[in-house]
Amino acid sequence: MPLSPAAGPDAQSVIDALVERVREAQFIAVAPLAITRWLTAEPVPFAERERGERAEVAMGKPWAGQLFDCAWMRFTAQLPAGSRAGSVDELVACIDVNGELCVVDRAGVPVRGLTNIKSTFDPVLGGPGKTLYRVPPEAIDASGRVELWADAGLNDLFGFVKDEGRVVLAELVRVREDVRQLYYDVETLRDFWVALPAGDERREPLGVELAAVADGWECVDDASVAAARTRLAEWFKNEDKPAMQVHAIGHAHLDLAWLWPIRETKRKGARTFASALYNFEKYPEYRFGCSQPQLFAWMKEREPELYSKIKDAVRAGRIEPQGTFWIEPDCSMPSGEAFVRQVLHGAKFFKDEFGVVPDYCWQPDVFGYHGQLPQILRKSGHRFFMTQKLSWNAVNRFGHQSFHWEGIDGTRLLTHMLPEETYNGPAAARSLLKIANEYVERDVSKHALMVYGIGDGGGGPDAEHLERLRRAPKLPGLPAVRQGTVTEFFEAWSRDADKFATWKGELYLERHQGTLTTQALVKRNNRKAEIGLRELEWAAYLATTRTGAVYPAEALDRLWKEVLLYQFHDILPGSSIKRVYDECNVRYVVILAELEALTAERYASLVDAGVHGEMTVFNSLSWARREWVRHEGAWCWADVTGLGAARLAVAKHAVPIAAERLLENEYLRVIFAQDGRIESMWDKRARREVLATGGAGNDFVIIADTGDAWDFENDLSKKDVCGYLRRAVESPVLRERVARVDGPSAEIAMTWTYGASTIRQTVRLLAGAKQVEFATEADWQEKAMMLRVRFPVAVTADEARYEIPFGHIRRTTRDETSVEKAQIEVAALQWVDLSQADYGVALYNDCKHGFRVKGNVIDMALLRSVPHPGAALIGKGDADDGESAGGDGKVYGDLGRHVFRYALRPHAGDADAAVLTAEARAFNTPLRVVAGGCALAGEKFAAAAIEVAAVKPAEDGRGWIWRLVNVTERVVETTFADAQAVECDLMENATGLAGGTLRFTPFEIKTLRGF
């Protein structure tokens, strides 16, 4: 007798056993597949597939030795004479080599991606394995011999070796299609039954029905299969559907680097696209969406025949390019201009290749979103924004899934957060049940987006997803599903926009704050590359317009794209494996050297080298600069207009004071404690102490850090995200202190030690300077430790200001509510500031991003030596690579040598953001000194509140693009000298005339085309 659902666990086991029995009955064994492999350390093309180490691989044996090993595999079998009858389409290869495979056709073109069943994946989202490939007729010769070729990688979906890479499945089978269909019937109904809550009126009768089928079904009897399907078909006649419409699209979120190197991502891309095309053949309703033009570009470069098929599928409406960033970047740490270039390069690629530019931004997996994204996206043609990451909040549930997101300038952007709260949806009945029951805006909008498929490591949907979608919407009480494009969803959903609430400011993620600090070297390199790109573009503009020099368009296009690639949301945040940083940081050395050479060449073309002994200083910033410059071992004085050039001069100066525990100039007196910290900083003009009573500035603190690349120590079961803050802090010990005066520079050089680590720092106070600079070199060797620096200041304010891309944001300094407590660390670019009405203190930095300003303490994270993902990946440590093997079987980030600078800047009043931005830019951007004479007046305009973020050739070659940003919260008017200038959007489409007076609203970005 069948068991009743009331029997509880017994009913579950009976139903589970039914599903397993039907699954196993789908296939009839035909012949084993023999495997020959040619092993290489790195991928080789199909034409060289027999170049590697040859071996026959037996069932149950490993086929390689090291993670990310590669091999070409040949699978062969002889069909038994009696098995050749019947449809060839029913012949299927079942393969699982505990790695990833890309099956290719006879010309070497990818046709199917396969992934091992044991591949790492969240079991709640289903199984990631892809093991079946329909054998095409051309793979079978006249004698019945089957031959298949596949490109193999010894890594699972998430970059791990499972079961030592042993072959677990390699055979030819025939598929019983009627049993396969029954399998998806019972699998879908089982999922529905499990998802229904206790007491639901549908649960008990469905359990009884499934148990009855389990009791009476015989797998060898075709009539039994038909009877079971007929009986269960009654459950797939949903007549009483809710009003909600779920829009579904297949997807394969593919991290361009993470637990695998970039080279493996390129192969994952081929597997993923091949599987999408493979499934199109059998499922005409299937639509697949893919973001990141970089991924398409790799396919164009590496797999031209596959790419041709991709283009055909885009034209046919089967593949939807999603966008439009070049890659899916981190959305906290890149510069504002980097976000513009992400869109420019991404949109241009999609337009040139496919004739389409999506009007929505696709960012499902990024660790928080800065408050200027709405303006950047709206001014680059975006109407909509999609994510789901805030569903990961550790403490406070984000209150909306369909809403207007309002940025710091007031721009609004319609935003949808996936109600299923994943971009790896299983397309199961439980998916639809969750959306129907938990979609926050279900009472104001009947449209929701569901994104399904195997992602993160790529792969995308497979037959199980598509078969479920043919069944689940027909179940009683579940919403209808329309398989279509995201564009179609947004058009339907946006009709309800007037009912949506508004969220103002940033979208802060209450997790992964550690990524603002982890992997310090890649963050430094990114900052230097962004500055270097801007500097080259400015120098090239001057050289091209004044000397006719050829603009380095190809080099800049190539360099920008590579820098944008490394801003990917698992590279720049520091959450990838060691190999990723070994490789990209080596590339940064090359990038920075090329930027320097190209820039130096252009500046040199602008000077008269025949003017003996004269030196010219170039200022690429928008603001005038009057500062000391160290050139060829000597201090010189630069007084140069914004965007101008002037002669480098020798100047008289007051002599600052440096003693063992004292630095002093006209503005500041800095007194050091015996342990090297600052015990007093006296502002001589304001006649007040900068530091809080009893506090010590430049206070290095060392904290045990048992988190990982993403997070500090926490206990999310208790909604505790800041356990590390309760740990006792330790301090390095001062070993040496030397004071000296070097021309206009008063300096104290200090050396601290802690464990096996050494921190060397020169604290500098220049004549006439209003800030104290800290030039630091750390040889960090402490595992599972965090290094921070703190400044308790004599300022009381409820908010602090932080620079973000193209502006700044105010955040609370309080730590009382759950929202305030969850903001344990926040992002900033080059400056943070804590000010009250009459006084304030700013902190500038040249490569840091993680800050905590609570109460009156400005706290900056410097280094985190935590174990990384893929901790078993141990290579030879390099003292300068920012990461080394720890000797305990783990790999720790940030072990090695680091160089960074910061500066403390006290000021009267609530400082103008324009002043803070100008000084922070000067701190980050060295003046350029060139031998020879040249005088250059400032370009086009000058306004203290307006930054020239970029000057570049127009994409269409007509004129020059000027990107201007109001970095303040006030309305600003200025002039632009080019009377013919045209105002454009960020995509450089004209929107109106711009010559003469320009009016900027707070934080406004303007783009002008000048001639």
PDB file of N, CA, C and O in Angstrom, residues 631-650:
ATOM      1  N   HIS A 631      62.707  66.766  -7.448  1.00  0.00           N
ATOM      2  CA  HIS A 631      63.130  66.397  -8.800  1.00  0.00           C
ATOM      3  C   HIS A 631      64.639  66.203  -8.833  1.00  0.00           C
ATOM      4  O   HIS A 631      65.401  67.116  -8.490  1.00  0.00           O
ATOM      5  N   GLU A 632      65.048  65.008  -9.236  1.00  0.00           N
ATOM      6  CA  GLU A 632      66.464  64.659  -9.349  1.00  0.00           C
ATOM      7  C   GLU A 632      67.234  65.005  -8.079  1.00  0.00           C
ATOM      8  O   GLU A 632      68.303  65.597  -8.107  1.00  0.00           O
ATOM      9  N   GLY A 633      66.631  64.660  -6.942  1.00  0.00           N
ATOM     10  CA  GLY A 633      67.300  64.828  -5.660  1.00  0.00           C
ATOM     11  C   GLY A 633      67.215  66.206  -5.057  1.00  0.00           C
ATOM     12  O   GLY A 633      67.746  66.435  -3.971  1.00  0.00           O
ATOM     13  N   ALA A 634      66.555  67.139  -5.729  1.00  0.00           N
ATOM     14  CA  ALA A 634      66.470  68.512  -5.210  1.00  0.00           C
ATOM     15  C   ALA A 634      65.018  68.931  -5.089  1.00  0.00           C
ATOM     16  O   ALA A 634      64.147  68.486  -5.843  1.00  0.00           O
ATOM     17  N   TRP A 635      64.764  69.827  -4.135  1.00  0.00           N
ATOM     18  CA  TRP A 635      63.426  70.376  -3.957  1.00  0.00           C
ATOM     19  C   TRP A 635      63.282  71.638  -4.808  1.00  0.00           C
ATOM     20  O   TRP A 635      64.140  72.519  -4.778  1.00  0.00           O
ATOM     21  N   CYS A 636      62.197  71.701  -5.576  1.00  0.00           N
ATOM     22  CA  CYS A 636      61.903  72.868  -6.410  1.00  0.00           C
ATOM     23  C   CYS A 636      60.477  73.313  -6.139  1.00  0.00           C
ATOM     24  O   CYS A 636      59.660  72.586  -5.562  1.00  0.00           O
ATOM     25  N   TRP A 637      60.180  74.528  -6.592  1.00  0.00           N
ATOM     26  CA  TRP A 637      58.858  75.106  -6.339  1.00  0.00           C
ATOM     27  C   TRP A 637      58.073  75.159  -7.645  1.00  0.00           C
ATOM     28  O   TRP A 637      58.558  75.603  -8.676  1.00  0.00           O
ATOM     29  N   ALA A 638      56.830  74.668  -7.582  1.00  0.00           N
ATOM     30  CA  ALA A 638      55.951  74.706  -8.746  1.00  0.00           C
ATOM     31  C   ALA A 638      54.768  75.614  -8.449  1.00  0.00           C
ATOM     32  O   ALA A 638      54.119  75.474  -7.414  1.00  0.00           O
ATOM     33  N   ASP A 639      54.529  76.527  -9.345  1.00  0.00           N
ATOM     34  CA  ASP A 639      53.359  77.415  -9.267  1.00  0.00           C
ATOM     35  C   ASP A 639      52.731  77.388 -10.660  1.00  0.00           C
ATOM     36  O   ASP A 639      53.182  78.062 -11.580  1.00  0.00           O
ATOM     37  N   VAL A 640      51.686  76.560 -10.819  1.00  0.00           N
ATOM     38  CA  VAL A 640      51.178  76.282 -12.160  1.00  0.00           C
ATOM     39  C   VAL A 640      49.652  76.288 -12.141  1.00  0.00           C
ATOM     40  O   VAL A 640      49.022  75.800 -11.203  1.00  0.00           O
ATOM     41  N   THR A 641      49.071  76.870 -13.171  1.00  0.00           N
ATOM     42  CA  THR A 641      47.612  76.949 -13.266  1.00  0.00           C
ATOM     43  C   THR A 641      47.016  75.571 -13.505  1.00  0.00           C
ATOM     44  O   THR A 641      47.701  74.631 -13.908  1.00  0.00           O
ATOM     45  N   GLY A 642      45.727  75.463 -13.280  1.00  0.00           N
ATOM     46  CA  GLY A 642      45.033  74.236 -13.615  1.00  0.00           C
ATOM     47  C   GLY A 642      45.117  73.957 -15.099  1.00  0.00           C
ATOM     48  O   GLY A 642      44.961  74.850 -15.930  1.00  0.00           O
ATOM     49  N   LEU A 643      45.412  72.706 -15.468  1.00  0.00           N
ATOM     50  CA  LEU A 643      45.523  72.279 -16.864  1.00  0.00           C
ATOM     51  C   LEU A 643      46.580  73.085 -17.614  1.00  0.00           C
ATOM     52  O   LEU A 643      46.464  73.310 -18.819  1.00  0.00           O
ATOM     53  N   GLY A 644      47.589  73.522 -16.893  1.00  0.00           N
ATOM     54  CA  GLY A 644      48.601  74.372 -17.510  1.00  0.00           C
ATOM     55  C   GLY A 644      49.998  73.837 -17.321  1.00  0.00           C
ATOM     56  O   GLY A 644      50.222  72.717 -16.849  1.00  0.00           O
ATOM     57  N   ALA A 645      50.976  74.665 -17.703  1.00  0.00           N
ATOM     58  CA  ALA A 645      52.388  74.331 -17.547  1.00  0.00           C
ATOM     59  C   ALA A 645      53.139  75.595 -17.186  1.00  0.00           C
ATOM     60  O   ALA A 645      52.743  76.707 -17.560  1.00  0.00           O
ATOM     61  N   ALA A 646      54.221  75.442 -16.463  1.00  0.00           N
ATOM     62  CA  ALA A 646      55.016  76.602 -16.034  1.00  0.00           C
ATOM     63  C   ALA A 646      56.431  76.142 -15.757  1.00  0.00           C
ATOM     64  O   ALA A 646      56.732  74.943 -15.687  1.00  0.00           O
ATOM     65  N   ARG A 647      57.279  77.122 -15.580  1.00  0.00           N
ATOM     66  CA  ARG A 647      58.679  76.837 -15.291  1.00  0.00           C
ATOM     67  C   ARG A 647      58.822  76.383 -13.843  1.00  0.00           C
ATOM     68  O   ARG A 647      58.228  76.956 -12.927  1.00  0.00           O
ATOM     69  N   LEU A 648      59.613  75.348 -13.673  1.00  0.00           N
ATOM     70  CA  LEU A 648      59.948  74.888 -12.330  1.00  0.00           C
ATOM     71  C   LEU A 648      61.004  75.815 -11.763  1.00  0.00           C
ATOM     72  O   LEU A 648      61.994  76.123 -12.430  1.00  0.00           O
ATOM     73  N   ALA A 649      60.809  76.294 -10.534  1.00  0.00           N
ATOM     74  CA  ALA A 649      61.684  77.340  -9.989  1.00  0.00           C
ATOM     75  C   ALA A 649      62.286  76.921  -8.659  1.00  0.00           C
ATOM     76  O   ALA A 649      61.832  75.993  -7.998  1.00  0.00           O
ATOM     77  N   VAL A 650      63.303  77.654  -8.287  1.00  0.00           N
ATOM     78  CA  VAL A 650      63.869  77.550  -6.944  1.00  0.00           C
ATOM     79  C   VAL A 650      63.256  78.658  -6.120  1.00  0.00           C
ATOM     80  O   VAL A 650      63.159  79.804  -6.570  1.00  0.00           O
TER      81      VAL A 650
END
